[in-house]
Coordinates of C-alpha atoms and ligand atoms in Angstrom, one line a residue:
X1 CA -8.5 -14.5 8.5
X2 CA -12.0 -14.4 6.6
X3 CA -12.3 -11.0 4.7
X4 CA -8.9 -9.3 5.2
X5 CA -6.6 -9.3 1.9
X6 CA -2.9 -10.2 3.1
X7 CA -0.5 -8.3 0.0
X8 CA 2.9 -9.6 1.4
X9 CA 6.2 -6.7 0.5
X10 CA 8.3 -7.5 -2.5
X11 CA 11.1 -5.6 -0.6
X12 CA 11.6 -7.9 2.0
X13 CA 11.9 -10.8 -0.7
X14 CA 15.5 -12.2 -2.2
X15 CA 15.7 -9.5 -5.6
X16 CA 17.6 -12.5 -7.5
X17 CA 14.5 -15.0 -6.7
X18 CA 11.4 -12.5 -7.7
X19 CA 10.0 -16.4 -9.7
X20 CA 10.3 -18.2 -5.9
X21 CA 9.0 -14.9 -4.1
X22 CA 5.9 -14.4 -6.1
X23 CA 5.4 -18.2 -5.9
X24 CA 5.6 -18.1 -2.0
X25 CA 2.7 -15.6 -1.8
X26 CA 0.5 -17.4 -3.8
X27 CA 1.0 -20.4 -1.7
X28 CA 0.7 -18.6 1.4
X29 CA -2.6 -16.9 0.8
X30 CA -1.6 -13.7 -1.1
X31 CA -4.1 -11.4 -1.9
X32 CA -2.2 -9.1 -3.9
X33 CA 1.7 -8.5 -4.2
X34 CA 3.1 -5.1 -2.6
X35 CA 5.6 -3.2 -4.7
X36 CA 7.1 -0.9 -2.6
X37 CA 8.6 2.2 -5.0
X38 CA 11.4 4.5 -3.5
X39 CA 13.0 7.6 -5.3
X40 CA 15.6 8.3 -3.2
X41 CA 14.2 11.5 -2.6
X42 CA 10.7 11.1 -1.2
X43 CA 12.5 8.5 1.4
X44 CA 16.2 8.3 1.3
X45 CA 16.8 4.3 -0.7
X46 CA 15.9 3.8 -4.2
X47 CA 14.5 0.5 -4.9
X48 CA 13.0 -0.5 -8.0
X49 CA 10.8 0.3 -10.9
X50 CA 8.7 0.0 -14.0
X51 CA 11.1 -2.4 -15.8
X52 CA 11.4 -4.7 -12.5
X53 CA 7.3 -4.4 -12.6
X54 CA 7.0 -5.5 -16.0
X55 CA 9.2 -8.1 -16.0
X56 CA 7.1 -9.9 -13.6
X57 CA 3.9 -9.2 -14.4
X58 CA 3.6 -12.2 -16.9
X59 CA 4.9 -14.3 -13.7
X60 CA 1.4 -14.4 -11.5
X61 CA -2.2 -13.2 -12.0
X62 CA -2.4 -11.6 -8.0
X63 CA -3.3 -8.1 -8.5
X64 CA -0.3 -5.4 -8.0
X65 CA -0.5 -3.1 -5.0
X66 CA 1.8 -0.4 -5.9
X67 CA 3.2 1.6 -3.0
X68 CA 5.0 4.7 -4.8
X69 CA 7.1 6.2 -2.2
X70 CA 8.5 9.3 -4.7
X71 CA 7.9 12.7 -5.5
X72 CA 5.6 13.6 -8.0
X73 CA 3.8 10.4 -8.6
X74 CA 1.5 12.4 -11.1
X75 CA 4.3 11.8 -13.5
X76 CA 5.1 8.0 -12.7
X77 CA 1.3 6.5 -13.1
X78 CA 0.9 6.0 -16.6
X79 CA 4.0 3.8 -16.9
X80 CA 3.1 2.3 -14.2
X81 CA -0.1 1.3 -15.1
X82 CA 1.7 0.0 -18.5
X83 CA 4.2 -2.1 -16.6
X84 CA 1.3 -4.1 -15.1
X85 CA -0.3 -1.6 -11.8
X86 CA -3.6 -2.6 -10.7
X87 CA -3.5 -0.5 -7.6
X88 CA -1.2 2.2 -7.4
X89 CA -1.4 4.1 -3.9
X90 CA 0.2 7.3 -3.8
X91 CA 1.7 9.6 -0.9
X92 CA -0.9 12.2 0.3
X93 CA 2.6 14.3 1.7
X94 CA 4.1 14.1 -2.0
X95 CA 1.0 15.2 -3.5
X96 CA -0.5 18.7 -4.4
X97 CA -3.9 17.5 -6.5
X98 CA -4.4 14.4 -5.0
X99 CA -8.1 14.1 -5.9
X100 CA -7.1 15.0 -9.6
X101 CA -4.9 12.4 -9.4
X102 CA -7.1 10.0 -7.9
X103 CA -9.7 10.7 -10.6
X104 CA -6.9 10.1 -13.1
X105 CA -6.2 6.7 -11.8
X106 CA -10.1 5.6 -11.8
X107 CA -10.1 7.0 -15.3
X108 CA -7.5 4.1 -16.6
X109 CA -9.8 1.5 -14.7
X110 CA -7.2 1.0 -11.3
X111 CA -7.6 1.3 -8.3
X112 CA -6.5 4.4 -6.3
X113 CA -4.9 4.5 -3.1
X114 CA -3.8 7.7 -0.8
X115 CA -1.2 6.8 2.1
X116 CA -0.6 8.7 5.1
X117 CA 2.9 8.8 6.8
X118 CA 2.9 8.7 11.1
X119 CA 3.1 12.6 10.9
X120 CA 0.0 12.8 9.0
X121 CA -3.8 12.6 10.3
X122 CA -6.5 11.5 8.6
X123 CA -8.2 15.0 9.0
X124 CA -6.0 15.5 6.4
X125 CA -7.1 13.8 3.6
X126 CA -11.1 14.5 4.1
X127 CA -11.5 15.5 1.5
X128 CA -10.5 13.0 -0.6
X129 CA -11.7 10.1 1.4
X130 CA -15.4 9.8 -0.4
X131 CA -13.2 9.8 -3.3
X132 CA -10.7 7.1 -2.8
X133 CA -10.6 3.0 -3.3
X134 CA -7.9 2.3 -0.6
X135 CA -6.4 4.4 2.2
X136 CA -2.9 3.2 3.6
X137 CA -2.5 4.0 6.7
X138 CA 1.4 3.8 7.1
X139 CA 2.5 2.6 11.1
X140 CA 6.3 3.0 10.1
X141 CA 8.1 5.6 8.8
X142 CA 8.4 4.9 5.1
X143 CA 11.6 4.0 3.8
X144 CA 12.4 0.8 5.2
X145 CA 11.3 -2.6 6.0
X146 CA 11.5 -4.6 9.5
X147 CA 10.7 -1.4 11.5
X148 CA 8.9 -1.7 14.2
X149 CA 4.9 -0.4 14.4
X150 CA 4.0 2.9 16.3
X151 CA 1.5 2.0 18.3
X152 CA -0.4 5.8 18.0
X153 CA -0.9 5.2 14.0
X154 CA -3.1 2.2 14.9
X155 CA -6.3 4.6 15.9
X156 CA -6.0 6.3 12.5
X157 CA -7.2 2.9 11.5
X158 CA -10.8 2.8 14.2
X159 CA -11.4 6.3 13.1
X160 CA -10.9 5.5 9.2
X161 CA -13.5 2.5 9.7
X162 CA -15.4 4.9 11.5
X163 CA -16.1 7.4 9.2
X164 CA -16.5 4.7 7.1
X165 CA -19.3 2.9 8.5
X166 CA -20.7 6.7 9.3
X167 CA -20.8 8.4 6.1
X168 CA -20.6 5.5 3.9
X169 CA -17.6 5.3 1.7
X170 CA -16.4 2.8 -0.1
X171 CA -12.3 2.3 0.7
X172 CA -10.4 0.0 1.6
X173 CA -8.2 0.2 4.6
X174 CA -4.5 -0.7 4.2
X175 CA -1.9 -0.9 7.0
X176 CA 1.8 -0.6 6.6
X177 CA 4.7 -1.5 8.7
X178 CA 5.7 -3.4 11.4
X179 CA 2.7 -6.0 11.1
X180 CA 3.8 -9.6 12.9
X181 CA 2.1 -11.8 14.8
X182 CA 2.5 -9.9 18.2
X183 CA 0.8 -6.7 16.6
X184 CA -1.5 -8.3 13.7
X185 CA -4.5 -8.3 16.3
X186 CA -4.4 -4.4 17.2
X187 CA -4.6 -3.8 13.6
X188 CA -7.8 -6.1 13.2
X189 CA -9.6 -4.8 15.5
X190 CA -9.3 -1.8 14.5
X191 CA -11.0 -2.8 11.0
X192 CA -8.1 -3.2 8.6
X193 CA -8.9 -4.9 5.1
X194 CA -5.3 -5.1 3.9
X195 CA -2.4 -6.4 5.6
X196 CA 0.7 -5.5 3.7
X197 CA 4.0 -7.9 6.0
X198 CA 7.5 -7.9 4.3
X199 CA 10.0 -8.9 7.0
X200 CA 7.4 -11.0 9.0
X201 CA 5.8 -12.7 6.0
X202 CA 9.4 -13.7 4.3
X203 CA 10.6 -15.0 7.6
X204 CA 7.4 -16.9 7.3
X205 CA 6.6 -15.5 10.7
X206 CA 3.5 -14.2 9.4
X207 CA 0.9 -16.2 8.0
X208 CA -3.1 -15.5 7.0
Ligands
DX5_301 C1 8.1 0.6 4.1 C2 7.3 -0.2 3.1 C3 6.7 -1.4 3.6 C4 7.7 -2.5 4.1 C5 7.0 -3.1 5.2 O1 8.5 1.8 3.7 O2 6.3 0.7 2.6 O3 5.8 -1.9 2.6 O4 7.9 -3.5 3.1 O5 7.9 -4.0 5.8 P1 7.7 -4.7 7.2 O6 6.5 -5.5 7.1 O7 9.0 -5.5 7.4 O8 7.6 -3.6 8.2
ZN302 ZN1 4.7 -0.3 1.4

């Protein structure tokens, strides 16, 4: 699909093939790789972190979408951004001074990201939004992979584009969870730049 950047899930890859996974993506149109980041606290499994980052950085030049599912993810960005980040995307619920933080991020020349959870509207973050380079709009609860979408969080994605195209800003708009073929088109037409697919995209269900 012409202008839409699919960043297939790391998590719903083989951990003891990372080599094969990352090679997968770049044959099957990979726009960027999505490392999904869980504390164990924020959401309840812990996956993985900067060491697993760096260690494959050296292994493909796609650019890193890093999804940090944690608490305070003021204090986890600079080693990220060492371990290899180019786009590090943080949790709007996790987060007091997001645009600080945002700001911080565009300081060290990455992009910044601000995700929303299904609770969470977009009126929420409005005042960050002129502010930001990507907004995830999460259609899962976080935590997990091969859930299935909610349909309600796809209008978050139409009003996003919206406001967008209305006041002119500049970010991207990520989706998150549950994307197959079946619900890929909802997503589209709502005006999604990113796809982020772990389960579907592995299973090689999903292609771009
Ligand atoms: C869920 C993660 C997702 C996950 C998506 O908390 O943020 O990135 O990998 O997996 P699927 O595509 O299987 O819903
Ligand atoms: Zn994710």
């Amino acid at each position: 699909m012409k202008n839409k950047i699919l960043a297939p899930s790391l998590l719903s890859a083989d951990f003891s093939q990372l080599a094969q996974a990352l090679k997968q993506i770049e044959l099957n149109n990979g726009g960027a790789v999505h490392i999904d980041v869980m504390d164990g606290s924020f959401v309840p499994e812990i996956t993985y972190g900067q060491p697993v980052v760096r260690s494959i950085r050296p292994l493909t030049s796609l650019p890193f979408d890093v999804h940090l599912m944690v608490e305070h993810p003021e204090t986890q960005v600079d080693s990220f951004i060492q371990a290899g980040a180019d786009w590090i995307t943080f949790h709007h619920e996790a987060c007091v001074h997001s645009h600080r933080l945002i700001q911080y991020i565009q300081s060290k020349g990455k992009k910044a990201g601000v995700a929303i959870v299904p609770s969470t509207p977009v009126s929420a973050i409005a005042e960050i939004l002129e502010y930001a380079d990507i907004i995830l709009v999460m259609t899962v609860n976080p935590g997990w992979g091969g859930q299935v979408l909610i349909p309600s969080c796809v209008k978050k994605i139409a009003e996003l584009n919206k406001l967008r195209e209305e006041r002119g800003y500049k970010y991207l708009i990520s989706v998150d969870g549950g994307i197959n073929p079946t619900t890929i088109s909802s997503v589209i037409d709502a005006g999604v730049d990113v796809i982020v697919s772990g389960s579907a995209f592995f299973s090689g269900e999903l292609k771009l």
